[in-house]
Amino acid sequence: MQAGFFEKQIVLTPDLCGSAATLSPLAAFTIFQGVASEHAEKIGVGGAAMAKRGEFWLTVHSRVDFYEPAYLMDELTASTWPEQCEGQDIRCFRSYRLTRGEQTVALGRTQWAILGPEQKILRFEQSGFPADFPFPDAAAIAEPPVRFHDELTQDELIYTHLVRATDIDMGRHMNNVVYIRLLLDCFSAKELASGRIKSIEAHYASPCLEGETLGVFCRRKERLCRMAVRHADGRPAVLAQIVFR
C-alpha cells in the first residue's frame, strides 16, 4: 500500500445489500465513512484525538459514483486517502475507491472542514493533518462539487421524518449517512436494487437534532432527481441530486 493511502478488506454481508443481494447505494456511503474514520485514527486526527482539542470534523459535501455491481459475500477492497491541502485551507477533500479484484465498484469523494472549540471553522495550519503527511497526488472524482440551489416547492414534499435517537452520532446531530437513507427512501426497493443509480451527491447545509421533524423533497425529471431535506422552518439541511443511468 502506498504512503498516504489506507485500505481494508470487506466481505459484503447481508446488512450491506439491498433486495437483489447486491451492494446497496447506502452501504457504499457507510463503508466509505467507516474507512475514513479508521484512517483518521491511524494518523492522529480521529474523533477521539479531535475531541480532546475541542474540535470536530464536519462533512460539507459528499459524492459516490457507482460502476459495477458487487454481490452478497463478495470480498471487496475499500481504499481511502486525503487529497493535498495547504495550511491556509479551510476545507479539504478525501477520496475513496471500492473494488472487487481489478473491477471498480464505486468511487467517492467528500469535502471536510474542522469545527473548532468556539464553533468556528479552523484553517488546517491550526489543526488537521500532520505537517509531514504524504498526501497522494490523486482524486477519485475529478469534477468539482455541484453548487446546489434550493428550488423545490412544498408540492414536491414526499414525506416527513422525525429525527430519533438512532439517527444521532457522536457529534450529537444526525449522522451524515442517515441523510442519504432519507433521500433513498423516496424510491422503491426494486428501483434501488436495479443498478440504475449512477451517482449520488449531497451538500450538507446545516445540522439536524434529535426530535426535529424534517421534510424530504424530490423533483424527478428523466434521469435526474433534485432533492432536499429541510428543517420545519424551511431551512435546508441537505441539498442533493441522484443521477440514474
mmCIF file with all atom_site columns, N, CA, C and O in Angstrom, residues 33-60:
data_model
loop_
_atom_site.group_PDB
_atom_site.id
_atom_site.type_symbol
_atom_site.label_atom_id
_atom_site.label_alt_id
_atom_site.label_comp_id
_atom_site.label_asym_id
_atom_site.label_entity_id
_atom_site.label_seq_id
_atom_site.pdbx_PDB_ins_code
_atom_site.Cartn_x
_atom_site.Cartn_y
_atom_site.Cartn_z
_atom_site.occupancy
_atom_site.B_iso_or_equiv
_atom_site.pdbx_formal_charge
_atom_site.auth_seq_id
_atom_site.auth_comp_id
_atom_site.auth_asym_id
_atom_site.auth_atom_id
_atom_site.pdbx_PDB_model_num
ATOM 1   N N  . GLN A 1 33 ? -17.520 6.053  4.949  1.00 0.00 ? 33 GLN A N  1
ATOM 2   C CA . GLN A 1 33 ? -17.428 6.766  6.216  1.00 0.00 ? 33 GLN A CA 1
ATOM 3   C C  . GLN A 1 33 ? -16.598 5.971  7.218  1.00 0.00 ? 33 GLN A C  1
ATOM 4   O O  . GLN A 1 33 ? -15.782 6.527  7.957  1.00 0.00 ? 33 GLN A O  1
ATOM 5   N N  . GLY A 1 34 ? -16.783 4.658  7.213  1.00 0.00 ? 34 GLY A N  1
ATOM 6   C CA . GLY A 1 34 ? -16.055 3.808  8.149  1.00 0.00 ? 34 GLY A CA 1
ATOM 7   C C  . GLY A 1 34 ? -14.556 3.787  7.906  1.00 0.00 ? 34 GLY A C  1
ATOM 8   O O  . GLY A 1 34 ? -13.765 3.924  8.846  1.00 0.00 ? 34 GLY A O  1
ATOM 9   N N  . VAL A 1 35 ? -14.141 3.625  6.649  1.00 0.00 ? 35 VAL A N  1
ATOM 10  C CA . VAL A 1 35 ? -12.700 3.561  6.384  1.00 0.00 ? 35 VAL A CA 1
ATOM 11  C C  . VAL A 1 35 ? -12.038 4.915  6.584  1.00 0.00 ? 35 VAL A C  1
ATOM 12  O O  . VAL A 1 35 ? -10.875 4.988  7.000  1.00 0.00 ? 35 VAL A O  1
ATOM 13  N N  . ALA A 1 36 ? -12.756 5.998  6.320  1.00 0.00 ? 36 ALA A N  1
ATOM 14  C CA . ALA A 1 36 ? -12.213 7.327  6.595  1.00 0.00 ? 36 ALA A CA 1
ATOM 15  C C  . ALA A 1 36 ? -11.944 7.485  8.085  1.00 0.00 ? 36 ALA A C  1
ATOM 16  O O  . ALA A 1 36 ? -10.901 8.025  8.498  1.00 0.00 ? 36 ALA A O  1
ATOM 17  N N  . SER A 1 37 ? -12.873 7.022  8.912  1.00 0.00 ? 37 SER A N  1
ATOM 18  C CA . SER A 1 37 ? -12.707 7.115  10.358 1.00 0.00 ? 37 SER A CA 1
ATOM 19  C C  . SER A 1 37 ? -11.513 6.290  10.835 1.00 0.00 ? 37 SER A C  1
ATOM 20  O O  . SER A 1 37 ? -10.727 6.744  11.682 1.00 0.00 ? 37 SER A O  1
ATOM 21  N N  . GLU A 1 38 ? -11.366 5.087  10.293 1.00 0.00 ? 38 GLU A N  1
ATOM 22  C CA . GLU A 1 38 ? -10.232 4.246  10.677 1.00 0.00 ? 38 GLU A CA 1
ATOM 23  C C  . GLU A 1 38 ? -8.907  4.893  10.288 1.00 0.00 ? 38 GLU A C  1
ATOM 24  O O  . GLU A 1 38 ? -7.945  4.895  11.059 1.00 0.00 ? 38 GLU A O  1
ATOM 25  N N  . HIS A 1 39 ? -8.838  5.409  9.072  1.00 0.00 ? 39 HIS A N  1
ATOM 26  C CA . HIS A 1 39 ? -7.599  6.035  8.617  1.00 0.00 ? 39 HIS A CA 1
ATOM 27  C C  . HIS A 1 39 ? -7.273  7.261  9.472  1.00 0.00 ? 39 HIS A C  1
ATOM 28  O O  . HIS A 1 39 ? -6.122  7.476  9.865  1.00 0.00 ? 39 HIS A O  1
ATOM 29  N N  . ALA A 1 40 ? -8.289  8.073  9.768  1.00 0.00 ? 40 ALA A N  1
ATOM 30  C CA . ALA A 1 40 ? -8.077  9.268  10.586 1.00 0.00 ? 40 ALA A CA 1
ATOM 31  C C  . ALA A 1 40 ? -7.496  8.902  11.951 1.00 0.00 ? 40 ALA A C  1
ATOM 32  O O  . ALA A 1 40 ? -6.600  9.586  12.468 1.00 0.00 ? 40 ALA A O  1
ATOM 33  N N  . GLU A 1 41 ? -7.994  7.811  12.553 1.00 0.00 ? 41 GLU A N  1
ATOM 34  C CA . GLU A 1 41 ? -7.462  7.379  13.847 1.00 0.00 ? 41 GLU A CA 1
ATOM 35  C C  . GLU A 1 41 ? -5.992  7.022  13.742 1.00 0.00 ? 41 GLU A C  1
ATOM 36  O O  . GLU A 1 41 ? -5.189  7.358  14.620 1.00 0.00 ? 41 GLU A O  1
ATOM 37  N N  . LYS A 1 42 ? -5.610  6.353  12.655 1.00 0.00 ? 42 LYS A N  1
ATOM 38  C CA . LYS A 1 42 ? -4.238  5.897  12.494 1.00 0.00 ? 42 LYS A CA 1
ATOM 39  C C  . LYS A 1 42 ? -3.256  7.047  12.311 1.00 0.00 ? 42 LYS A C  1
ATOM 40  O O  . LYS A 1 42 ? -2.070  6.923  12.632 1.00 0.00 ? 42 LYS A O  1
ATOM 41  N N  . ILE A 1 43 ? -3.725  8.186  11.765 1.00 0.00 ? 43 ILE A N  1
ATOM 42  C CA . ILE A 1 43 ? -2.801  9.302  11.523 1.00 0.00 ? 43 ILE A CA 1
ATOM 43  C C  . ILE A 1 43 ? -2.990  10.434 12.533 1.00 0.00 ? 43 ILE A C  1
ATOM 44  O O  . ILE A 1 43 ? -2.450  11.524 12.358 1.00 0.00 ? 43 ILE A O  1
ATOM 45  N N  . GLY A 1 44 ? -3.746  10.151 13.613 1.00 0.00 ? 44 GLY A N  1
ATOM 46  C CA . GLY A 1 44 ? -3.824  11.092 14.716 1.00 0.00 ? 44 GLY A CA 1
ATOM 47  C C  . GLY A 1 44 ? -4.860  12.178 14.609 1.00 0.00 ? 44 GLY A C  1
ATOM 48  O O  . GLY A 1 44 ? -4.835  13.144 15.386 1.00 0.00 ? 44 GLY A O  1
ATOM 49  N N  . VAL A 1 45 ? -5.801  12.038 13.662 1.00 0.00 ? 45 VAL A N  1
ATOM 50  C CA . VAL A 1 45 ? -6.851  13.057 13.525 1.00 0.00 ? 45 VAL A CA 1
ATOM 51  C C  . VAL A 1 45 ? -8.239  12.413 13.574 1.00 0.00 ? 45 VAL A C  1
ATOM 52  O O  . VAL A 1 45 ? -9.184  12.882 12.953 1.00 0.00 ? 45 VAL A O  1
ATOM 53  N N  . GLY A 1 46 ? -8.352  11.348 14.348 1.00 0.00 ? 46 GLY A N  1
ATOM 54  C CA . GLY A 1 46 ? -9.636  10.680 14.510 1.00 0.00 ? 46 GLY A CA 1
ATOM 55  C C  . GLY A 1 46 ? -10.524 11.401 15.514 1.00 0.00 ? 46 GLY A C  1
ATOM 56  O O  . GLY A 1 46 ? -10.143 12.425 16.095 1.00 0.00 ? 46 GLY A O  1
ATOM 57  N N  . GLY A 1 47 ? -11.712 10.857 15.714 1.00 0.00 ? 47 GLY A N  1
ATOM 58  C CA . GLY A 1 47 ? -12.691 11.508 16.569 1.00 0.00 ? 47 GLY A CA 1
ATOM 59  C C  . GLY A 1 47 ? -12.204 11.754 17.983 1.00 0.00 ? 47 GLY A C  1
ATOM 60  O O  . GLY A 1 47 ? -12.416 12.835 18.543 1.00 0.00 ? 47 GLY A O  1
ATOM 61  N N  . ALA A 1 48 ? -11.518 10.766 18.592 1.00 0.00 ? 48 ALA A N  1
ATOM 62  C CA . ALA A 1 48 ? -11.061 10.910 19.970 1.00 0.00 ? 48 ALA A CA 1
ATOM 63  C C  . ALA A 1 48 ? -9.995  11.996 20.093 1.00 0.00 ? 48 ALA A C  1
ATOM 64  O O  . ALA A 1 48 ? -10.045 12.836 20.999 1.00 0.00 ? 48 ALA A O  1
ATOM 65  N N  . ALA A 1 49 ? -9.026  11.984 19.164 1.00 0.00 ? 49 ALA A N  1
ATOM 66  C CA . ALA A 1 49 ? -7.948  12.981 19.202 1.00 0.00 ? 49 ALA A CA 1
ATOM 67  C C  . ALA A 1 49 ? -8.493  14.381 18.977 1.00 0.00 ? 49 ALA A C  1
ATOM 68  O O  . ALA A 1 49 ? -8.069  15.341 19.642 1.00 0.00 ? 49 ALA A O  1
ATOM 69  N N  . MET A 1 50 ? -9.434  14.516 18.054 1.00 0.00 ? 50 MET A N  1
ATOM 70  C CA . MET A 1 50 ? -10.006 15.835 17.777 1.00 0.00 ? 50 MET A CA 1
ATOM 71  C C  . MET A 1 50 ? -10.828 16.316 18.971 1.00 0.00 ? 50 MET A C  1
ATOM 72  O O  . MET A 1 50 ? -10.786 17.496 19.332 1.00 0.00 ? 50 MET A O  1
ATOM 73  N N  . ALA A 1 51 ? -11.554 15.406 19.607 1.00 0.00 ? 51 ALA A N  1
ATOM 74  C CA . ALA A 1 51 ? -12.396 15.788 20.741 1.00 0.00 ? 51 ALA A CA 1
ATOM 75  C C  . ALA A 1 51 ? -11.574 16.341 21.897 1.00 0.00 ? 51 ALA A C  1
ATOM 76  O O  . ALA A 1 51 ? -12.011 17.262 22.601 1.00 0.00 ? 51 ALA A O  1
ATOM 77  N N  . LYS A 1 52 ? -10.373 15.811 22.100 1.00 0.00 ? 52 LYS A N  1
ATOM 78  C CA . LYS A 1 52 ? -9.505  16.310 23.162 1.00 0.00 ? 52 LYS A CA 1
ATOM 79  C C  . LYS A 1 52 ? -9.129  17.773 22.940 1.00 0.00 ? 52 LYS A C  1
ATOM 80  O O  . LYS A 1 52 ? -8.839  18.497 23.891 1.00 0.00 ? 52 LYS A O  1
ATOM 81  N N  . ARG A 1 53 ? -9.137  18.201 21.684 1.00 0.00 ? 53 ARG A N  1
ATOM 82  C CA . ARG A 1 53 ? -8.806  19.594 21.359 1.00 0.00 ? 53 ARG A CA 1
ATOM 83  C C  . ARG A 1 53 ? -10.071 20.439 21.201 1.00 0.00 ? 53 ARG A C  1
ATOM 84  O O  . ARG A 1 53 ? -10.003 21.602 20.812 1.00 0.00 ? 53 ARG A O  1
ATOM 85  N N  . GLY A 1 54 ? -11.209 19.823 21.460 1.00 0.00 ? 54 GLY A N  1
ATOM 86  C CA . GLY A 1 54 ? -12.465 20.541 21.303 1.00 0.00 ? 54 GLY A CA 1
ATOM 87  C C  . GLY A 1 54 ? -12.826 20.768 19.849 1.00 0.00 ? 54 GLY A C  1
ATOM 88  O O  . GLY A 1 54 ? -13.532 21.724 19.515 1.00 0.00 ? 54 GLY A O  1
ATOM 89  N N  . GLU A 1 55 ? -12.364 19.881 18.973 1.00 0.00 ? 55 GLU A N  1
ATOM 90  C CA . GLU A 1 55 ? -12.571 20.030 17.523 1.00 0.00 ? 55 GLU A CA 1
ATOM 91  C C  . GLU A 1 55 ? -13.395 18.865 16.987 1.00 0.00 ? 55 GLU A C  1
ATOM 92  O O  . GLU A 1 55 ? -13.473 17.797 17.594 1.00 0.00 ? 55 GLU A O  1
ATOM 93  N N  . PHE A 1 56 ? -13.979 19.087 15.814 1.00 0.00 ? 56 PHE A N  1
ATOM 94  C CA . PHE A 1 56 ? -14.863 18.081 15.234 1.00 0.00 ? 56 PHE A CA 1
ATOM 95  C C  . PHE A 1 56 ? -14.798 18.188 13.722 1.00 0.00 ? 56 PHE A C  1
ATOM 96  O O  . PHE A 1 56 ? -14.818 19.286 13.165 1.00 0.00 ? 56 PHE A O  1
ATOM 97  N N  . TRP A 1 57 ? -14.689 17.028 13.063 1.00 0.00 ? 57 TRP A N  1
ATOM 98  C CA . TRP A 1 57 ? -14.724 17.007 11.599 1.00 0.00 ? 57 TRP A CA 1
ATOM 99  C C  . TRP A 1 57 ? -16.153 17.219 11.108 1.00 0.00 ? 57 TRP A C  1
ATOM 100 O O  . TRP A 1 57 ? -17.066 16.548 11.563 1.00 0.00 ? 57 TRP A O  1
ATOM 101 N N  . LEU A 1 58 ? -16.336 18.126 10.164 1.00 0.00 ? 58 LEU A N  1
ATOM 102 C CA . LEU A 1 58 ? -17.633 18.350 9.534  1.00 0.00 ? 58 LEU A CA 1
ATOM 103 C C  . LEU A 1 58 ? -17.577 17.882 8.087  1.00 0.00 ? 58 LEU A C  1
ATOM 104 O O  . LEU A 1 58 ? -16.677 18.274 7.339  1.00 0.00 ? 58 LEU A O  1
ATOM 105 N N  . THR A 1 59 ? -18.538 17.071 7.700  1.00 0.00 ? 59 THR A N  1
ATOM 106 C CA . THR A 1 59 ? -18.678 16.729 6.282  1.00 0.00 ? 59 THR A CA 1
ATOM 107 C C  . THR A 1 59 ? -19.479 17.830 5.610  1.00 0.00 ? 59 THR A C  1
ATOM 108 O O  . THR A 1 59 ? -20.610 18.106 5.997  1.00 0.00 ? 59 THR A O  1
ATOM 109 N N  . VAL A 1 60 ? -18.882 18.453 4.609  1.00 0.00 ? 60 VAL A N  1
ATOM 110 C CA . VAL A 1 60 ? -19.519 19.559 3.907  1.00 0.00 ? 60 VAL A CA 1
ATOM 111 C C  . VAL A 1 60 ? -20.247 19.066 2.649  1.00 0.00 ? 60 VAL A C  1
ATOM 112 O O  . VAL A 1 60 ? -21.326 19.547 2.311  1.00 0.00 ? 60 VAL A O  1
#
